[in-house]
Short mmCIF file of C-alpha atoms in Angstrom, two decimals:
data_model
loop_
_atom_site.label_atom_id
_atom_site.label_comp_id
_atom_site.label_asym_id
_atom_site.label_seq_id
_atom_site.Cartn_x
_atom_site.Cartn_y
_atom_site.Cartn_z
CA UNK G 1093 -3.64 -16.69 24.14
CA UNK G 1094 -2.09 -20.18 25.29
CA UNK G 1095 -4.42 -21.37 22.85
CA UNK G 1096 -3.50 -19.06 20.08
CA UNK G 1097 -5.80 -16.55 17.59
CA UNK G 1098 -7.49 -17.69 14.64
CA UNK G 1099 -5.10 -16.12 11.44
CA UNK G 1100 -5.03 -16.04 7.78
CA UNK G 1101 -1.98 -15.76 6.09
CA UNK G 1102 -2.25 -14.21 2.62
CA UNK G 1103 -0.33 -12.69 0.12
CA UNK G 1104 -1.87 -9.52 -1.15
CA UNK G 1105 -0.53 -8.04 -3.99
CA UNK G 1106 3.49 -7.88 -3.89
CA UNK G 1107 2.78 -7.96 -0.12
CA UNK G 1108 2.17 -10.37 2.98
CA UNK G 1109 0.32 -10.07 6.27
CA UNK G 1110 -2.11 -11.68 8.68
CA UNK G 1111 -5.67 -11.39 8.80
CA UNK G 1112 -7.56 -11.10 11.67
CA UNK G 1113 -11.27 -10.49 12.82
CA UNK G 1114 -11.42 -8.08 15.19
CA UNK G 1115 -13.71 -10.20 17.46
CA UNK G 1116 -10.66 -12.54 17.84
CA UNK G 1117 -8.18 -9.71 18.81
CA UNK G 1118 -8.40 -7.71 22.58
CA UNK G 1119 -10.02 -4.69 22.97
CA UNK G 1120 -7.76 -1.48 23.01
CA UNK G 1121 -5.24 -0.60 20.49
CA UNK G 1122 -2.45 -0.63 23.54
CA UNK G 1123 -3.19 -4.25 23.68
CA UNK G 1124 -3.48 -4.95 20.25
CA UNK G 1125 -0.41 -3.69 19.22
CA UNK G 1126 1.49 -5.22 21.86
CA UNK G 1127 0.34 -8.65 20.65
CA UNK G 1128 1.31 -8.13 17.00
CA UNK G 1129 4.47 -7.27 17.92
CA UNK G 1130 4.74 -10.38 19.75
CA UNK G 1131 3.01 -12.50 16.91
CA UNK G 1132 5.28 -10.41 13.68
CA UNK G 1133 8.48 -11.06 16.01
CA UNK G 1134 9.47 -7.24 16.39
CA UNK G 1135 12.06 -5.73 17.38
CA UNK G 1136 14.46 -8.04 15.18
CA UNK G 1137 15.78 -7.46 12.06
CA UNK G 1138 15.27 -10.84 11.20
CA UNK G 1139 11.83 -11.01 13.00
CA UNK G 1140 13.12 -14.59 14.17
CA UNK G 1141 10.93 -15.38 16.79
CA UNK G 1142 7.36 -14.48 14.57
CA UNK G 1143 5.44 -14.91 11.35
CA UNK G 1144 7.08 -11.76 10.06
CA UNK G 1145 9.45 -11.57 6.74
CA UNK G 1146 11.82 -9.13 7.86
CA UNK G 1147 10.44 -6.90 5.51
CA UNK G 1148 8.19 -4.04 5.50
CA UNK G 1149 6.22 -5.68 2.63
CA UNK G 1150 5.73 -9.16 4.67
CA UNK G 1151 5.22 -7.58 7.90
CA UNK G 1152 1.23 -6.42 7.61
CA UNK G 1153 -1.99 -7.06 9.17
CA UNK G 1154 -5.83 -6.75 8.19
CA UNK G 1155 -7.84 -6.50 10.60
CA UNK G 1156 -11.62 -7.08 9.64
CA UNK G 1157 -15.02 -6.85 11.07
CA UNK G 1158 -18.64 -6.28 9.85
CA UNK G 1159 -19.14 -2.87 8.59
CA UNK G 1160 -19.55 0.24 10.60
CA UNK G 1161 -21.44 2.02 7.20
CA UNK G 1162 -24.50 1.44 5.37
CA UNK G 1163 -22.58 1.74 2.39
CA UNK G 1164 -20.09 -0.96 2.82
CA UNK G 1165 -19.87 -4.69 4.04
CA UNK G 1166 -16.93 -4.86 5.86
CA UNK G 1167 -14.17 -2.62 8.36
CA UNK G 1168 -10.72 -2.77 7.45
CA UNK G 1169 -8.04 -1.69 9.14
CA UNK G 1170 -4.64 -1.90 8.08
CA UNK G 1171 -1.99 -2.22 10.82
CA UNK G 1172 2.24 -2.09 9.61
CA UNK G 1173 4.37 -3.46 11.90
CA UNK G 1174 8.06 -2.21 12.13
CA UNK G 1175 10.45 -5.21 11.68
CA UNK G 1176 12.87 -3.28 13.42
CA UNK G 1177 11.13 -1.78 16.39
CA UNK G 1178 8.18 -2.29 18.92
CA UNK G 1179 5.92 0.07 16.90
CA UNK G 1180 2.45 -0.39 15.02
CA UNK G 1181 0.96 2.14 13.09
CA UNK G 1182 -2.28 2.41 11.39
CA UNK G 1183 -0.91 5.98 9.52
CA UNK G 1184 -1.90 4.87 6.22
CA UNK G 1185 -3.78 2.08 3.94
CA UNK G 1186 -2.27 -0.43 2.21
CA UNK G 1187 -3.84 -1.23 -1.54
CA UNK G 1188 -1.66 -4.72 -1.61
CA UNK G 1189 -3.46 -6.19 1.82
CA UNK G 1190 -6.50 -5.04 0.22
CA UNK G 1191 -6.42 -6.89 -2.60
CA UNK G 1192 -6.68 -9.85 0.02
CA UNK G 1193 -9.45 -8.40 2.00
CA UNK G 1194 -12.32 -9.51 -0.24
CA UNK G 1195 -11.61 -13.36 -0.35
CA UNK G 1196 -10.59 -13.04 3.80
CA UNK G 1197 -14.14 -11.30 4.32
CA UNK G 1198 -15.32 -14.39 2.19
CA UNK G 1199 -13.53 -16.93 4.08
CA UNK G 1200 -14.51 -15.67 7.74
CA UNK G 1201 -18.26 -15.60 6.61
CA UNK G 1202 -18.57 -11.73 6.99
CA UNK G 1203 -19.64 -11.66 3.31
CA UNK G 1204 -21.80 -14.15 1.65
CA UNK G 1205 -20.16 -15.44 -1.52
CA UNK G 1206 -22.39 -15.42 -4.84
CA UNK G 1207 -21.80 -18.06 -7.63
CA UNK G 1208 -19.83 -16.62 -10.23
CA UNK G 1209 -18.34 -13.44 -8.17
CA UNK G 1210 -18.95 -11.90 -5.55
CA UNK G 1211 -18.86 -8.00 -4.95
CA UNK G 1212 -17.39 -6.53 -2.00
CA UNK G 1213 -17.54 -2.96 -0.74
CA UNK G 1214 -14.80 -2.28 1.57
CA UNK G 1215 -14.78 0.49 4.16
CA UNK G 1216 -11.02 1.67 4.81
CA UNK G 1217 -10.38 2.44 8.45
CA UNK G 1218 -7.34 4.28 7.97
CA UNK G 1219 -8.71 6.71 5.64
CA UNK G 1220 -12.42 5.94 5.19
CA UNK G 1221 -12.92 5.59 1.33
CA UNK G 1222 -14.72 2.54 0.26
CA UNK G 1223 -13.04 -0.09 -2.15
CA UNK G 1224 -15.15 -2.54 -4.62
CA UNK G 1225 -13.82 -5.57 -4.93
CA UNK G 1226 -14.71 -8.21 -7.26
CA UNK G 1227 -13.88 -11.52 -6.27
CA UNK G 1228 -13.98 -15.14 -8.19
CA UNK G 1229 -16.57 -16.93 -6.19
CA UNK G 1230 -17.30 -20.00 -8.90
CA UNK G 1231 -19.48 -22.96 -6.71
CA UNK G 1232 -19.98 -20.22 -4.26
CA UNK G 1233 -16.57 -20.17 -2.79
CA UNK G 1234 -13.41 -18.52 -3.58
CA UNK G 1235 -10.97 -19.43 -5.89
CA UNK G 1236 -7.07 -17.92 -6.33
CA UNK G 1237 -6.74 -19.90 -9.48
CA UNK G 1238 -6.72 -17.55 -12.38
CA UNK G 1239 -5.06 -16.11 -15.48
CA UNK G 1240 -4.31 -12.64 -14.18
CA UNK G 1241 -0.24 -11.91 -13.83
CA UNK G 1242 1.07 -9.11 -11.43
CA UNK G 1243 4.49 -7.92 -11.55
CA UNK G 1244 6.57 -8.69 -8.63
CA UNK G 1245 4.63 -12.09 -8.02
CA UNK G 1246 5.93 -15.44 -10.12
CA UNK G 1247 2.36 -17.32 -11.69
CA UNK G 1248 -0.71 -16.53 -12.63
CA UNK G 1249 -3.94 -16.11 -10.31
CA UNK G 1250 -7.48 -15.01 -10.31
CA UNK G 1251 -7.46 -11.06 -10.40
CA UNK G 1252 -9.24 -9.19 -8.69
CA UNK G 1253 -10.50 -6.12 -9.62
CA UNK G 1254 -10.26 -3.43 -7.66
CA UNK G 1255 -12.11 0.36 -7.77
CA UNK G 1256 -11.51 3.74 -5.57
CA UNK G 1257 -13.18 7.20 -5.67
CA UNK G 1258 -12.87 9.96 -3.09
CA UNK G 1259 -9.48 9.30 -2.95
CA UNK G 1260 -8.36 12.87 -2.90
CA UNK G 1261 -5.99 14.09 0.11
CA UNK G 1262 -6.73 10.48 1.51
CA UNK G 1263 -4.72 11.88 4.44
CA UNK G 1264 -4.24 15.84 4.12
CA UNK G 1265 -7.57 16.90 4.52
CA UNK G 1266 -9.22 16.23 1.13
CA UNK G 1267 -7.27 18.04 -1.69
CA UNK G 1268 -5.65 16.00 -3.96
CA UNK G 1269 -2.82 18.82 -3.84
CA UNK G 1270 -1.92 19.98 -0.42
CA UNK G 1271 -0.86 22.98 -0.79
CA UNK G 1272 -2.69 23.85 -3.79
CA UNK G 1273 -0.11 24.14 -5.99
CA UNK G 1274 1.48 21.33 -9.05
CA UNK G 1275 5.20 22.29 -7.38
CA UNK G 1276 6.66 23.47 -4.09
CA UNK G 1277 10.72 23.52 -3.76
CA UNK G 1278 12.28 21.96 -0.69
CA UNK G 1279 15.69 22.10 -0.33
CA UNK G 1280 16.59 23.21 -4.15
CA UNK G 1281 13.90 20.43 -5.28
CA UNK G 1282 10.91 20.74 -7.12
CA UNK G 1283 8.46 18.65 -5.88
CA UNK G 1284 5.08 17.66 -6.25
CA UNK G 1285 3.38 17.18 -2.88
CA UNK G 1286 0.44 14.44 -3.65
CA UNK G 1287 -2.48 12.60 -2.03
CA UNK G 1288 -4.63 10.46 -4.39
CA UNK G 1289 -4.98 7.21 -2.12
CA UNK G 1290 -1.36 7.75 -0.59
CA UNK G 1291 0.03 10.96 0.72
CA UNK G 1292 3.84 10.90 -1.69
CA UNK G 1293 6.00 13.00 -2.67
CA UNK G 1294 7.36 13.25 -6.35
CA UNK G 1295 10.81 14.28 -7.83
CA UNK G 1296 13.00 13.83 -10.70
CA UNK G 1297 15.55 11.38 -9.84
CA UNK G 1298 17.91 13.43 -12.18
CA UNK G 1299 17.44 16.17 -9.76
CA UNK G 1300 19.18 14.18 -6.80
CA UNK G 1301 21.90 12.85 -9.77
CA UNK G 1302 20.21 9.64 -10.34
CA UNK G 1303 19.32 8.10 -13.24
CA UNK G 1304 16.25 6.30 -12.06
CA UNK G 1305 17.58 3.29 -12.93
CA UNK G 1306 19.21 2.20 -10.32
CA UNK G 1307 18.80 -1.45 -8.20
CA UNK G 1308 16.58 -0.82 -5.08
CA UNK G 1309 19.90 -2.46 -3.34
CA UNK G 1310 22.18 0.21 -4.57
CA UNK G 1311 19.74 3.12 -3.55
CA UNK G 1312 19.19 1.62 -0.22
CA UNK G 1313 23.19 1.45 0.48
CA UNK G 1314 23.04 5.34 -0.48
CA UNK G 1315 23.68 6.93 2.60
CA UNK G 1316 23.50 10.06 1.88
CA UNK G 1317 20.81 10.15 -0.77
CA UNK G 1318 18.83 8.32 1.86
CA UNK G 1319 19.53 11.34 4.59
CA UNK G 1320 18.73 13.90 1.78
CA UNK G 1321 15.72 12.82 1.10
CA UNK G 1322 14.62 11.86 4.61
CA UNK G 1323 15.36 15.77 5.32
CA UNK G 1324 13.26 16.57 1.86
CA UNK G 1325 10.47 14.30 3.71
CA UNK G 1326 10.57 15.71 7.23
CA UNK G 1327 10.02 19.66 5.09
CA UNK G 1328 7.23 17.80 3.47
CA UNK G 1329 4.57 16.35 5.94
CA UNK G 1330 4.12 19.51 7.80
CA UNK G 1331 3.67 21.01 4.33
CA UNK G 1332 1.26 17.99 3.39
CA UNK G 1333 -0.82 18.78 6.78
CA UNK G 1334 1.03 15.80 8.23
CA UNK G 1335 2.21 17.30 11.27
CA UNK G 1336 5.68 15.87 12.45
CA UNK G 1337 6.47 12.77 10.22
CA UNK G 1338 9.63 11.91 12.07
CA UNK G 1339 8.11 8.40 13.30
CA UNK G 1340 5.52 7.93 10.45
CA UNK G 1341 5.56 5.71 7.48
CA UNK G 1342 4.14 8.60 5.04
CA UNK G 1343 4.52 10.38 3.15
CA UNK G 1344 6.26 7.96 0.49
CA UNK G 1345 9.23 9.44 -1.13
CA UNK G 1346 9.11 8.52 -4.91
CA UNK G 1347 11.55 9.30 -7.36
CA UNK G 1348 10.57 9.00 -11.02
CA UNK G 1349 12.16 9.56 -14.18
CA UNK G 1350 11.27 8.74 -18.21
CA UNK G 1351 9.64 5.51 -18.80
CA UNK G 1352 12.05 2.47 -19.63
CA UNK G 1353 9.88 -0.54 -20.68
CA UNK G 1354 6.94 1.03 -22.88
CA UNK G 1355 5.01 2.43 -19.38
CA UNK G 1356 3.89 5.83 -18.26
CA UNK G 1357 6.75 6.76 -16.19
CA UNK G 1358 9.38 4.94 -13.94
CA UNK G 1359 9.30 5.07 -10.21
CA UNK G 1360 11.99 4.16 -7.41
CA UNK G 1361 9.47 4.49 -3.97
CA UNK G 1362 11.02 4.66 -0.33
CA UNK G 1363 8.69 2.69 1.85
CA UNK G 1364 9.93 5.80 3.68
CA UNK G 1365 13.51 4.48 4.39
CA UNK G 1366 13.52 1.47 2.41
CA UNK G 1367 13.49 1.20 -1.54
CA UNK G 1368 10.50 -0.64 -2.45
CA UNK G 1369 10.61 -3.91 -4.24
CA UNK G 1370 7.44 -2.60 -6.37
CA UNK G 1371 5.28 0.33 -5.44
CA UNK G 1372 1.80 0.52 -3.41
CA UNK G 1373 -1.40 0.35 -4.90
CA UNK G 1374 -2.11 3.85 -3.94
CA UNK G 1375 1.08 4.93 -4.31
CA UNK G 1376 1.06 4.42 -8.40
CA UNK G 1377 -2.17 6.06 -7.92
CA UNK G 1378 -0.76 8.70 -6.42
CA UNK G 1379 1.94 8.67 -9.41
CA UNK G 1380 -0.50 8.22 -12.47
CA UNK G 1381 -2.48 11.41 -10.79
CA UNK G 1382 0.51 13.53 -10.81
CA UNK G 1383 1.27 12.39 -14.30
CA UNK G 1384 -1.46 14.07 -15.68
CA UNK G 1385 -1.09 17.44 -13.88
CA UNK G 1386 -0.13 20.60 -15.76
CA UNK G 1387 3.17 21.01 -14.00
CA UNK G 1388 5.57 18.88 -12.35
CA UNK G 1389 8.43 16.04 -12.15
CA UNK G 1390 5.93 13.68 -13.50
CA UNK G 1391 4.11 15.68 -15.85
CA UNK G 1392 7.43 16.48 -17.44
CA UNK G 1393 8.56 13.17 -17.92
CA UNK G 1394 5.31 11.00 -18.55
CA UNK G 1395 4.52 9.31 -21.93
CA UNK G 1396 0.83 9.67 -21.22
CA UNK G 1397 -1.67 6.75 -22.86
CA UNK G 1398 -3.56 6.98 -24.73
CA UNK G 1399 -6.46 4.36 -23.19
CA UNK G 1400 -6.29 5.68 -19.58
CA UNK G 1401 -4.20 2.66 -18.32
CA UNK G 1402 -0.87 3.99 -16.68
CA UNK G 1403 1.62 1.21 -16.74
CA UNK G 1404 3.94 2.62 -13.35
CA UNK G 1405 7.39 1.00 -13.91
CA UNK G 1406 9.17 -0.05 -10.82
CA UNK G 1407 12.31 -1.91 -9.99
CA UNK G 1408 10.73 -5.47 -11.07
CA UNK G 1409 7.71 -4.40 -13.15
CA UNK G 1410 4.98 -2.05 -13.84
CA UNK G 1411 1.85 -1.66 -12.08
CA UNK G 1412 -1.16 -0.67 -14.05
CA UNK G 1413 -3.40 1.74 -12.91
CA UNK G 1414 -6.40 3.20 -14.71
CA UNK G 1415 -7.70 6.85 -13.66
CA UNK G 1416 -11.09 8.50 -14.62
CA UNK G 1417 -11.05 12.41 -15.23
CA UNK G 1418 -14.28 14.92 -15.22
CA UNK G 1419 -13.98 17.53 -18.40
CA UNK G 1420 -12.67 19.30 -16.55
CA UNK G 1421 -9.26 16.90 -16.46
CA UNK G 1422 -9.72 16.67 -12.85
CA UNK G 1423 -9.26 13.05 -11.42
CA UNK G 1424 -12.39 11.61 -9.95
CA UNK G 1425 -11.95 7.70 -9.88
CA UNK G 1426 -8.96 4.93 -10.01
CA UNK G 1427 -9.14 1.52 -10.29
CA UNK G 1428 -6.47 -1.65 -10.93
CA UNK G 1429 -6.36 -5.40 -10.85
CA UNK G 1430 -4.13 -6.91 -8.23
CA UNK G 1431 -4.12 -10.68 -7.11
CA UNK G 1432 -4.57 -12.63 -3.43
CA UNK G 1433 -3.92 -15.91 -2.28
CA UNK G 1434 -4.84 -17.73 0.74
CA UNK G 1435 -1.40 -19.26 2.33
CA UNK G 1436 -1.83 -20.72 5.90
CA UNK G 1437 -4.77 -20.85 7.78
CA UNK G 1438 -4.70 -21.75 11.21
CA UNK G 1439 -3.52 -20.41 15.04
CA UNK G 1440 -0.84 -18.22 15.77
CA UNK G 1441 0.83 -18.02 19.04
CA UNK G 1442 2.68 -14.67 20.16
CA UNK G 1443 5.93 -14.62 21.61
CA UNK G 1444 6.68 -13.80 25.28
CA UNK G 1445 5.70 -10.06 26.58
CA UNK G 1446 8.66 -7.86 25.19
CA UNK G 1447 11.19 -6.24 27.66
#
């Protein structure tokens, strides 16, 4: 490692992370998450001594090799590293690093690139659906520049589309609806227990005496709303066939509440214990899925549209997702346009063994 591991660093989505081929990593997930820890600079709040932001949403990796399935051209694995502890987990996807997958497969040379663009099926480790990505390949290469604008990132930059099915209990052992029904009541709190991409969990910020409004800074120096809904979320995952969520990142806690800025609905999301900046890709997903049940805090308080493209307010935006139903009103299919752009690539060299 004295030599250090070949890394991308990308922005995906409204997140950040390094990109690595598995061939370039150690074998063993023991050793591999010992050296992103190293690498990210965890356990530091600051994450002074790595690549990492000191943020969840800057403190990701992608880790990518050839495919595994006949039905996809590339593995990837999403990896979150804590900022503020020696712990990796690989307990859920991430939509925003995958936005950056399809250029990174691109740039490594484990997908040829096509003049014009270039389609790339994407096999999820973490949850095993496959993602098509469309990615701007003019000259046979990839390009970031673009027109497409996301919320949450300053500029404009080539989109790239972005399309899901079997997406349904991701996580909970393929319902869409865990236990089966729009709204189960933990702790005086109707909830709607969720997995469309993202295992989350949905209630009316009016419920918890929020207006739904609030800064992401004021709702993360909410001590006690924090600890009530952490105890909402630890009910929850055993409920969403989760098991003991104590020291896992799902599910997402979201809190929504009437749309403010001509969207679908508004969102506040805890990453669990930290107020997102935005939301997840499969997060909104999740949201725009619950939106359109018969019962529930979102179905109550969603202006539905009318063309099947759910703008999902969040503290510095919207995210746009649109969903597919079956006659049946059932969703089958969700797609969205996110952005990626290459930022560093080079070596990275981890930090001394931790202890």
């Amino acid at each position: 490692m004295t030599d250090g591991i070949p890394c991308l660093w990308m922005r995906g989505g409204t997140s950040k992370g390094a990109y690595f081929l598995a061939s370039d990593l150690p074998e063993g997930r023991a050793a591999i998450d010992d050296l992103l820890v190293r690498i990210m600079g965890s356990p530091d709040a600051r994450q002074i001594d790595g690549i990492g932001g000191a943020d969840p949403l800057t403190s990701k990796v992608a880790i990518l090799s050839p495919s595994t399935r006949a039905d996809a051209d590339v593995d990837y694995l999403f990896l979150q590293v804590h900022v503020g502890q020696a712990l990796v987990s690989d307990a859920q996807g991430c939509g925003n690093i995958l936005a950056g997958v399809g250029p990174a497969a691109i740039e490594r040379g484990l997908v040829a690139a096509q003049t014009g663009e270039t389609p790339v099926r994407i096999h999820m480790v973490n949850t095993g659906e496959i993602a098509l990505a469309r990615v701007a390949t003019p000259q046979a290469r990839v390009s970031y520049d673009g027109t497409a604008r996301i919320d949450g990132v300053p500029g404009h930059h080539a989109g790239v589309p972005l399309m899901f099915t079997g997406l349904q209990g991701s996580m909970t052992g393929g319902a869409m609806l865990p236990t089966g029904r729009d709204v189960d009541v933990i702790e005086g709190i109707a909830c709607t227990l969720i997995d469309m991409g993202m295992p989350i969990v949905v209630m009316d910020a009016a419920d918890l005496g929020l207006t739904g409004r609030e800064p992401r800074e004021m709702l993360d120096a909410d001590a006690a709303l924090k600890a009530r809904v952490e105890a909402i979320r630890l009910l929850a995952g055993p409920m969403m066939g989760l098991g003991d969520v104590t020291d896992k990142t799902v599910p997402k806690m979201t809190l929504v509440s009437p749309p403010q800025a001509g969207g679908a609905i508004s969102t506040r999301s805890f990453i669990p214990h930290r107020c997102h900046a935005t939301i997840g890709v499969f997060a909104a997903v999740s949201v725009a899925a619950a939106c359109v049940l018969p019962r529930g805090p979102a179905a109550r308080l969603a202006v539905l549209p009318k063309d099947g493209v759910f703008a999902v307010e969040h503290p510095t935006g919207a995210a746009e997702v649109r969903i597919e139903r079956d006659s049946a009103g059932h969703v089958v299919a969700a797609g969205t346009v996110r952005t990626a752009r290459k930022l560093m690539d080079g070596r990275v060299f981890p930090g001394p063994p931790r202890g």
